[in-house]
PDB file of C-alpha atoms and ligand atoms in Angstrom:
ATOM      1  CA  MET A 155       3.880   9.496 -19.396  1.00 87.00           C
ATOM      2  CA  ALA A 156       4.535   5.827 -18.613  1.00 94.00           C
ATOM      3  CA  VAL A 157       6.826   5.208 -15.640  1.00 96.00           C
ATOM      4  CA  LYS A 158       8.480   2.174 -14.062  1.00 98.00           C
ATOM      5  CA  ILE A 159       6.807   1.486 -10.725  1.00 98.00           C
ATOM      6  CA  PHE A 160       7.790  -0.599  -7.702  1.00 98.00           C
ATOM      7  CA  ASN A 161       4.700  -1.835  -5.843  1.00 98.00           C
ATOM      8  CA  GLY A 162       6.054  -3.099  -2.527  1.00 98.00           C
ATOM      9  CA  PHE A 163       4.033  -5.178  -0.024  1.00 98.00           C
ATOM     10  CA  ALA A 164       1.687  -5.527  -2.967  1.00 98.00           C
ATOM     11  CA  GLY A 165      -1.093  -7.587  -1.373  1.00 98.00           C
ATOM     12  CA  LEU A 166      -3.915  -8.032  -3.898  1.00 98.00           C
ATOM     13  CA  GLY A 167      -3.026  -4.702  -5.484  1.00 98.00           C
ATOM     14  CA  GLY A 168      -6.101  -2.616  -4.713  1.00 98.00           C
ATOM     15  CA  ASN A 169      -3.897   0.471  -5.051  1.00 98.00           C
ATOM     16  CA  SER A 170      -2.627  -0.581  -8.490  1.00 98.00           C
ATOM     17  CA  MET A 171      -5.906  -1.687 -10.155  1.00 98.00           C
ATOM     18  CA  LEU A 172      -6.100   1.538 -12.208  1.00 98.00           C
ATOM     19  CA  TRP A 173      -2.408   1.971 -13.012  1.00 98.00           C
ATOM     20  CA  GLN A 174      -2.818   1.312 -16.722  1.00 93.00           C
ATOM     21  CA  GLU A 175      -0.011   1.926 -19.238  1.00 94.00           C
ATOM     22  CA  HIS A 176       2.796   1.791 -16.636  1.00 98.00           C
ATOM     23  CA  GLN A 177       5.410  -0.933 -16.122  1.00 98.00           C
ATOM     24  CA  VAL A 178       4.727  -2.336 -12.656  1.00 98.00           C
ATOM     25  CA  ILE A 179       6.846  -4.740 -10.608  1.00 98.00           C
ATOM     26  CA  ALA A 180       4.961  -6.004  -7.569  1.00 98.00           C
ATOM     27  CA  VAL A 181       6.748  -7.651  -4.629  1.00 99.00           C
ATOM     28  CA  GLU A 182       4.711  -9.688  -2.147  1.00 98.00           C
ATOM     29  CA  GLU A 183       6.019 -12.311   0.294  1.00 98.00           C
ATOM     30  CA  ASN A 184       2.883 -14.457   0.543  1.00 97.00           C
ATOM     31  CA  GLU A 185       2.691 -16.897  -2.392  1.00 97.00           C
ATOM     32  CA  LYS A 186      -1.096 -17.324  -2.345  1.00 97.00           C
ATOM     33  CA  ILE A 187      -1.689 -13.567  -2.280  1.00 98.00           C
ATOM     34  CA  ALA A 188       0.914 -13.046  -5.024  1.00 98.00           C
ATOM     35  CA  ALA A 189      -0.832 -15.634  -7.236  1.00 98.00           C
ATOM     36  CA  VAL A 190      -4.169 -13.807  -6.959  1.00 98.00           C
ATOM     37  CA  TYR A 191      -2.416 -10.466  -7.590  1.00 98.00           C
ATOM     38  CA  LYS A 192      -1.056 -11.924 -10.857  1.00 98.00           C
ATOM     39  CA  LYS A 193      -4.545 -13.018 -11.942  1.00 98.00           C
ATOM     40  CA  LEU A 194      -5.930  -9.564 -11.201  1.00 98.00           C
ATOM     41  CA  HIS A 195      -2.988  -7.755 -12.869  1.00 98.00           C
ATOM     42  CA  PRO A 196      -1.761 -10.013 -15.705  1.00 98.00           C
ATOM     43  CA  ASP A 197       0.407  -7.207 -17.144  1.00 98.00           C
ATOM     44  CA  HIS A 198       2.367  -6.653 -13.908  1.00 98.00           C
ATOM     45  CA  GLU A 199       5.501  -8.602 -13.057  1.00 98.00           C
ATOM     46  CA  VAL A 200       4.974 -10.296  -9.685  1.00 98.00           C
ATOM     47  CA  ILE A 201       7.887 -11.374  -7.504  1.00 98.00           C
ATOM     48  CA  VAL A 202       7.549 -13.395  -4.293  1.00 98.00           C
ATOM     49  CA  ASP A 203      10.177 -11.890  -2.026  1.00 98.00           C
ATOM     50  CA  ASP A 204      10.872  -9.619   0.924  1.00 98.00           C
ATOM     51  CA  ALA A 205      10.009  -6.104  -0.287  1.00 98.00           C
ATOM     52  CA  TYR A 206      12.503  -4.393   2.085  1.00 98.00           C
ATOM     53  CA  LYS A 207      15.372  -6.477   0.744  1.00 98.00           C
ATOM     54  CA  TYR A 208      14.296  -6.378  -2.909  1.00 98.00           C
ATOM     55  CA  PHE A 209      13.922  -2.591  -2.945  1.00 98.00           C
ATOM     56  CA  LYS A 210      17.232  -1.952  -1.180  1.00 98.00           C
ATOM     57  CA  ASN A 211      19.018  -4.007  -3.847  1.00 98.00           C
ATOM     58  CA  ASN A 212      17.099  -2.699  -6.883  1.00 98.00           C
ATOM     59  CA  HIS A 213      15.820   0.812  -6.057  1.00 98.00           C
ATOM     60  CA  GLU A 214      17.865   2.558  -8.737  1.00 98.00           C
ATOM     61  CA  GLN A 215      15.793   1.071 -11.563  1.00 98.00           C
ATOM     62  CA  PHE A 216      12.434   2.576 -10.505  1.00 98.00           C
ATOM     63  CA  ASP A 217      10.900   6.011 -11.224  1.00 98.00           C
ATOM     64  CA  PHE A 218       8.180   5.688  -8.596  1.00 98.00           C
ATOM     65  CA  ALA A 219       7.767   3.431  -5.563  1.00 98.00           C
ATOM     66  CA  TRP A 220       4.694   2.623  -3.474  1.00 98.00           C
ATOM     67  CA  PHE A 221       4.955   0.761  -0.145  1.00 98.00           C
ATOM     68  CA  SER A 222       2.165  -0.653   2.009  1.00 98.00           C
ATOM     69  CA  PRO A 223       4.015  -2.404   4.850  1.00 98.00           C
ATOM     70  CA  PRO A 224       1.831  -4.441   7.206  1.00 95.00           C
ATOM     71  CA  CYS A 225      -0.215  -2.271   9.539  1.00 93.00           C
ATOM     72  CA  GLN A 226      -1.306  -4.777  12.197  1.00 88.00           C
ATOM     73  CA  LYS A 227       1.405  -3.796  14.711  1.00 90.00           C
ATOM     74  CA  HIS A 228       0.501  -0.086  14.436  1.00 90.00           C
ATOM     75  CA  SER A 229      -3.266  -0.353  14.299  1.00 89.00           C
ATOM     76  CA  ARG A 230      -5.533   1.011  17.028  1.00 87.00           C
ATOM     77  CA  MET A 231      -7.016  -2.504  17.069  1.00 83.00           C
ATOM     78  CA  MET A 232      -3.891  -3.489  19.036  1.00 84.00           C
ATOM     79  CA  LYS A 233      -5.336  -1.583  21.971  1.00 83.00           C
ATOM     80  CA  ALA A 234      -9.029  -1.956  21.224  1.00 80.00           C
ATOM     81  CA  THR A 235      -9.084  -5.735  21.235  1.00 68.00           C
ATOM     82  CA  ARG A 236      -9.849  -7.768  24.347  1.00 64.00           C
ATOM     83  CA  HIS A 237      -7.371 -10.458  23.305  1.00 65.00           C
ATOM     84  CA  LYS A 238      -3.799 -10.506  24.621  1.00 70.00           C
ATOM     85  CA  VAL A 239      -1.901  -8.813  21.799  1.00 76.00           C
ATOM     86  CA  ALA A 240       0.608  -6.585  23.608  1.00 86.00           C
ATOM     87  CA  ASP A 241       3.605  -6.449  21.297  1.00 89.00           C
ATOM     88  CA  TYR A 242       6.309  -4.127  20.013  1.00 92.00           C
ATOM     89  CA  PRO A 243       5.319  -1.934  17.041  1.00 92.00           C
ATOM     90  CA  ASP A 244       7.162  -2.755  13.824  1.00 95.00           C
ATOM     91  CA  PHE A 245       9.369   0.320  13.349  1.00 97.00           C
ATOM     92  CA  ARG A 246      10.742  -0.914  10.028  1.00 98.00           C
ATOM     93  CA  LEU A 247       8.005   1.434   8.776  1.00 97.00           C
ATOM     94  CA  TYR A 248      10.197   4.366   9.858  1.00 97.00           C
ATOM     95  CA  GLU A 249      13.443   2.703   8.703  1.00 98.00           C
ATOM     96  CA  LEU A 250      11.874   2.562   5.254  1.00 98.00           C
ATOM     97  CA  ILE A 251      10.856   6.254   5.281  1.00 98.00           C
ATOM     98  CA  VAL A 252      14.344   7.359   6.409  1.00 98.00           C
ATOM     99  CA  PHE A 253      15.912   5.183   3.688  1.00 98.00           C
ATOM    100  CA  LEU A 254      13.648   6.717   1.037  1.00 98.00           C
ATOM    101  CA  GLU A 255      14.273  10.291   2.226  1.00 98.00           C
ATOM    102  CA  ASN A 256      18.031   9.822   2.080  1.00 98.00           C
ATOM    103  CA  PHE A 257      18.884   7.263  -0.595  1.00 98.00           C
ATOM    104  CA  TYR A 258      16.075   7.048  -3.144  1.00 98.00           C
ATOM    105  CA  LYS A 259      15.992   9.503  -6.055  1.00 97.00           C
ATOM    106  CA  GLY A 260      12.535   8.639  -7.470  1.00 97.00           C
ATOM    107  CA  GLY A 261       9.051   9.597  -6.305  1.00 98.00           C
ATOM    108  CA  TRP A 262       7.842   7.556  -3.333  1.00 98.00           C
ATOM    109  CA  ILE A 263       4.888   6.981  -1.073  1.00 98.00           C
ATOM    110  CA  VAL A 264       4.452   4.879   2.069  1.00 98.00           C
ATOM    111  CA  GLU A 265       0.960   3.930   3.211  1.00 98.00           C
ATOM    112  CA  ASN A 266      -0.129   2.763   6.637  1.00 97.00           C
ATOM    113  CA  VAL A 267      -2.960   3.112   9.144  1.00 96.00           C
ATOM    114  CA  VAL A 268      -3.522   5.834  11.697  1.00 95.00           C
ATOM    115  CA  PRO A 269      -1.505   4.314  14.581  1.00 95.00           C
ATOM    116  CA  TYR A 270      -2.399   4.040  18.262  1.00 94.00           C
ATOM    117  CA  TYR A 271       0.696   6.166  19.124  1.00 95.00           C
ATOM    118  CA  LYS A 272       1.920   9.536  17.807  1.00 96.00           C
ATOM    119  CA  PRO A 273       3.691   8.863  14.465  1.00 97.00           C
ATOM    120  CA  LEU A 274       7.466   9.094  14.849  1.00 97.00           C
ATOM    121  CA  ILE A 275       7.697  10.912  11.515  1.00 98.00           C
ATOM    122  CA  GLN A 276       5.006  13.435  10.613  1.00 98.00           C
ATOM    123  CA  PRO A 277       2.885  12.068   7.718  1.00 98.00           C
ATOM    124  CA  THR A 278       2.311  14.066   4.519  1.00 97.00           C
ATOM    125  CA  LYS A 279      -1.425  13.408   4.366  1.00 97.00           C
ATOM    126  CA  LYS A 280      -4.332  11.530   5.914  1.00 97.00           C
ATOM    127  CA  VAL A 281      -6.944  10.118   3.538  1.00 97.00           C
ATOM    128  CA  GLY A 282      -9.752   8.294   5.327  1.00 95.00           C
ATOM    129  CA  ARG A 283      -8.224   5.481   7.420  1.00 93.00           C
ATOM    130  CA  HIS A 284      -4.831   5.770   5.658  1.00 97.00           C
ATOM    131  CA  LEU A 285      -1.769   7.820   6.572  1.00 97.00           C
ATOM    132  CA  PHE A 286       0.684   8.610   3.776  1.00 98.00           C
ATOM    133  CA  TRP A 287       4.310   9.713   3.862  1.00 98.00           C
ATOM    134  CA  ALA A 288       5.421  10.916   0.423  1.00 98.00           C
ATOM    135  CA  SER A 289       7.998  12.838  -1.582  1.00 97.00           C
ATOM    136  CA  PHE A 290       5.269  14.907  -3.334  1.00 97.00           C
ATOM    137  CA  ASP A 291       1.985  16.702  -2.564  1.00 97.00           C
ATOM    138  CA  ILE A 292      -1.003  14.361  -2.498  1.00 97.00           C
ATOM    139  CA  TYR A 293      -4.414  15.347  -3.859  1.00 97.00           C
ATOM    140  CA  ALA A 294      -6.740  12.466  -3.050  1.00 97.00           C
ATOM    141  CA  GLU A 295     -10.199  12.005  -1.605  1.00 97.00           C
ATOM    142  CA  GLU A 296     -11.290   8.921   0.245  1.00 96.00           C
ATOM    143  CA  VAL A 297     -13.919   6.573  -1.162  1.00 97.00           C
ATOM    144  CA  LYS A 298     -16.727   5.939   1.319  1.00 97.00           C
ATOM    145  CA  GLN A 299     -16.322   2.500   2.878  1.00 95.00           C
ATOM    146  CA  PRO A 300     -19.205   0.008   2.701  1.00 96.00           C
ATOM    147  CA  LYS A 301     -21.339  -0.366   5.816  1.00 95.00           C
ATOM    148  CA  GLY A 302     -19.885  -2.837   8.334  1.00 95.00           C
ATOM    149  CA  PHE A 303     -16.392  -2.568   6.800  1.00 95.00           C
ATOM    150  CA  ILE A 304     -14.640  -3.701   9.997  1.00 91.00           C
ATOM    151  CA  THR A 305     -17.041  -6.491  10.951  1.00 94.00           C
ATOM    152  CA  LYS A 306     -17.538  -8.262   7.599  1.00 96.00           C
ATOM    153  CA  SER A 307     -16.270 -11.790   8.165  1.00 94.00           C
ATOM    154  CA  ASN A 308     -17.970 -14.269   5.819  1.00 96.00           C
ATOM    155  CA  LEU A 309     -18.160 -15.076   2.099  1.00 96.00           C
ATOM    156  CA  ARG A 310     -20.997 -12.610   1.594  1.00 96.00           C
ATOM    157  CA  GLY A 311     -18.781  -9.912   3.117  1.00 97.00           C
ATOM    158  CA  LYS A 312     -15.968 -11.012   0.798  1.00 97.00           C
ATOM    159  CA  GLN A 313     -18.264 -10.513  -2.227  1.00 98.00           C
ATOM    160  CA  GLU A 314     -19.386  -7.080  -0.971  1.00 98.00           C
ATOM    161  CA  MET A 315     -15.774  -5.988  -0.532  1.00 98.00           C
ATOM    162  CA  MET A 316     -14.771  -7.316  -3.970  1.00 98.00           C
ATOM    163  CA  ASP A 317     -17.664  -5.369  -5.527  1.00 98.00           C
ATOM    164  CA  TRP A 318     -16.562  -2.200  -3.686  1.00 98.00           C
ATOM    165  CA  LEU A 319     -12.979  -2.601  -4.863  1.00 98.00           C
ATOM    166  CA  GLY A 320     -13.900  -3.655  -8.411  1.00 98.00           C
ATOM    167  CA  MET A 321     -11.977  -6.929  -8.274  1.00 98.00           C
ATOM    168  CA  GLN A 322     -13.271 -10.519  -8.520  1.00 98.00           C
ATOM    169  CA  PHE A 323     -11.548 -13.773  -7.579  1.00 98.00           C
ATOM    170  CA  ASP A 324     -12.690 -17.191  -6.321  1.00 98.00           C
ATOM    171  CA  GLU A 325      -9.834 -17.998  -3.940  1.00 97.00           C
ATOM    172  CA  VAL A 326     -10.444 -17.764  -0.200  1.00 96.00           C
ATOM    173  CA  ILE A 327      -7.298 -16.451   1.487  1.00 96.00           C
ATOM    174  CA  TYR A 328      -6.736 -16.353   5.225  1.00 94.00           C
ATOM    175  CA  TYR A 329      -4.167 -13.678   6.064  1.00 86.00           C
ATOM    176  CA  LYS A 330      -1.579 -14.608   8.737  1.00 83.00           C
ATOM    177  CA  GLY A 331      -3.710 -17.229  10.487  1.00 78.00           C
ATOM    178  CA  ASN A 332      -6.678 -14.865  10.627  1.00 82.00           C
ATOM    179  CA  HIS A 333      -9.871 -16.910  10.114  1.00 87.00           C
ATOM    180  CA  CYS A 334     -11.615 -14.147   8.214  1.00 94.00           C
ATOM    181  CA  PRO A 335     -11.757 -14.341   4.373  1.00 95.00           C
ATOM    182  CA  VAL A 336     -12.319 -10.563   4.235  1.00 96.00           C
ATOM    183  CA  GLN A 337      -9.084  -9.410   5.942  1.00 95.00           C
ATOM    184  CA  VAL A 338      -6.995  -9.649   2.782  1.00 97.00           C
ATOM    185  CA  LEU A 339      -9.527  -7.337   1.081  1.00 97.00           C
ATOM    186  CA  ARG A 340      -9.688  -4.950   4.046  1.00 96.00           C
ATOM    187  CA  ASN A 341      -5.910  -4.585   3.577  1.00 96.00           C
ATOM    188  CA  CYS A 342      -6.478  -3.042   0.138  1.00 98.00           C
ATOM    189  CA  VAL A 343      -6.228   0.634  -0.703  1.00 98.00           C
ATOM    190  CA  HIS A 344      -9.212   1.570  -2.874  1.00 98.00           C
ATOM    191  CA  PRO A 345      -8.195   1.690  -6.581  1.00 98.00           C
ATOM    192  CA  SER A 346      -9.486   5.260  -6.919  1.00 98.00           C
ATOM    193  CA  VAL A 347      -7.192   6.437  -4.086  1.00 98.00           C
ATOM    194  CA  GLY A 348      -4.256   4.591  -5.694  1.00 98.00           C
ATOM    195  CA  LYS A 349      -4.968   6.297  -9.023  1.00 98.00           C
ATOM    196  CA  GLN A 350      -5.423   9.775  -7.505  1.00 98.00           C
ATOM    197  CA  ILE A 351      -2.064   9.387  -5.763  1.00 98.00           C
ATOM    198  CA  LEU A 352      -0.196   8.281  -8.878  1.00 98.00           C
ATOM    199  CA  ASP A 353      -1.860  11.198 -10.745  1.00 97.00           C
ATOM    200  CA  SER A 354      -0.662  13.583  -7.965  1.00 97.00           C
ATOM    201  CA  TYR A 355       2.909  12.367  -8.451  1.00 97.00           C
ATOM    202  CA  GLN A 356       2.714  12.788 -12.211  1.00 97.00           C
ATOM    203  CA  LYS A 357       1.162  16.285 -11.950  1.00 95.00           C
ATOM    204  CA  GLY A 358       4.021  17.262  -9.616  1.00 90.00           C
ATOM    205  CA  ILE A 359       6.547  16.141 -12.238  1.00 87.00           C
ATOM    206  CA  VAL A 360       4.805  18.213 -14.940  1.00 84.00           C
ATOM    207  CA  VAL A 361       4.805  21.319 -12.673  1.00 85.00           C
ATOM    208  CA  GLN A 362       8.510  20.792 -11.908  1.00 81.00           C
ATOM    209  CA  GLN A 363       9.286  20.519 -15.628  1.00 83.00           C
ATOM    210  CA  GLN A 364       7.309  23.723 -16.334  1.00 85.00           C
ATOM    211  CA  LEU A 365       9.099  25.592 -13.524  1.00 84.00           C
ATOM    212  CA  PHE A 366      12.477  24.243 -14.560  1.00 80.00           C
ATOM    213  CA  GLY A 367      11.717  25.157 -18.192  1.00 75.00           C
ATOM    214  CA  ALA A 368      10.642  28.672 -17.130  1.00 69.00           C
ATOM    215  CA  ILE A 369      13.896  29.220 -15.177  1.00 66.00           C
ATOM    216  CA  ALA A 370      16.174  27.749 -17.886  1.00 61.00           C
TER     217      ALA A 370
HETATM  218  C1  SAM B 416      -1.521  -3.842   3.621  1.00 74.97           C
HETATM  219  S1  SAM B 416      -1.242  -5.192   2.547  1.00 74.97           S
HETATM  220  C2  SAM B 416      -0.997  -4.414   0.986  1.00 74.97           C
HETATM  221  C3  SAM B 416      -2.214  -3.777   0.395  1.00 74.97           C
HETATM  222  C4  SAM B 416      -2.026  -3.243  -1.009  1.00 74.97           C
HETATM  223  N1  SAM B 416      -1.269  -2.005  -1.028  1.00 74.97           N
HETATM  224  C5  SAM B 416      -3.350  -3.001  -1.676  1.00 74.97           C
HETATM  225  O1  SAM B 416      -3.744  -1.849  -1.899  1.00 74.97           O
HETATM  226  O2  SAM B 416      -4.011  -4.004  -1.987  1.00 74.97           O
HETATM  227  C6  SAM B 416       0.392  -5.688   3.016  1.00 74.97           C
HETATM  228  C7  SAM B 416       0.944  -6.909   2.285  1.00 74.97           C
HETATM  229  O3  SAM B 416       2.343  -7.004   2.548  1.00 74.97           O
HETATM  230  C8  SAM B 416       2.699  -8.369   2.580  1.00 74.97           C
HETATM  231  N2  SAM B 416       3.998  -8.432   3.294  1.00 74.97           N
HETATM  232  C9  SAM B 416       4.231  -8.419   4.626  1.00 74.97           C
HETATM  233  N3  SAM B 416       5.550  -8.392   4.879  1.00 74.97           N
HETATM  234  C10 SAM B 416       6.176  -8.386   3.663  1.00 74.97           C
HETATM  235  C11 SAM B 416       7.540  -8.329   3.250  1.00 74.97           C
HETATM  236  N4  SAM B 416       8.531  -8.242   4.142  1.00 74.97           N
HETATM  237  N5  SAM B 416       7.798  -8.323   1.925  1.00 74.97           N
HETATM  238  C12 SAM B 416       6.802  -8.398   1.002  1.00 74.97           C
HETATM  239  N6  SAM B 416       5.492  -8.443   1.344  1.00 74.97           N
HETATM  240  C13 SAM B 416       5.179  -8.430   2.653  1.00 74.97           C
HETATM  241  C14 SAM B 416       1.544  -9.057   3.253  1.00 74.97           C
HETATM  242  O4  SAM B 416       1.481 -10.426   2.911  1.00 74.97           O
HETATM  243  C15 SAM B 416       0.355  -8.233   2.712  1.00 74.97           C
HETATM  244  O5  SAM B 416      -0.213  -8.870   1.598  1.00 74.97           O
END
């Protein structure tokens, strides 16, 4: 069954590479990243905007919503690095989850990293390096990461990551002043995980319809 999907904080859209047949609206604030997303997903509508604001104003039109807010301020790298990075975590992550739990009627999922602190809201599931908060049960297995995932930092690493994710593009994008062409690819959720999660949501809907039908 085709559904209307909001893909918030879309990045390059690793998560959405295998979402065929659905109507997808992707919101990404970085113009260069959004342009590559459009090349990789010509059938998706891509909007350059703030995903928090866009979703708050338009949430009623979507059946399913995926969010991948930036993870840098939650990542264990914040504490592992030798550089001076002490900073406040970005708790809009939790504002978003509370908003979804209380105001959004569709199916939803929020993705982030395993943080360096105890999550303020208990996640639904951990899959590999990702934590997920969701409105449905998730059945997904991680896809083994390529060797040297964290340390890849040159154009060869970029090609290896593109091969792993099944996406190809020529542009070299530096994410938020980071001098590594691989970071924007490391940000991606593997397409297989994105597909397994959308399938989990859809299976949950079918089970609900069967139960509802059995009771009616
Ligand atoms: C973790 S990445 C998304 C990865 C994506 N889910 C995937 O699988 O490829 C987060 C993205 O959110 C974008 N971003 C950060 N703040 C944003 C905001 N307020 N609104 C929209 N996009 C934002 C960043 O530019 C980055 O590309």
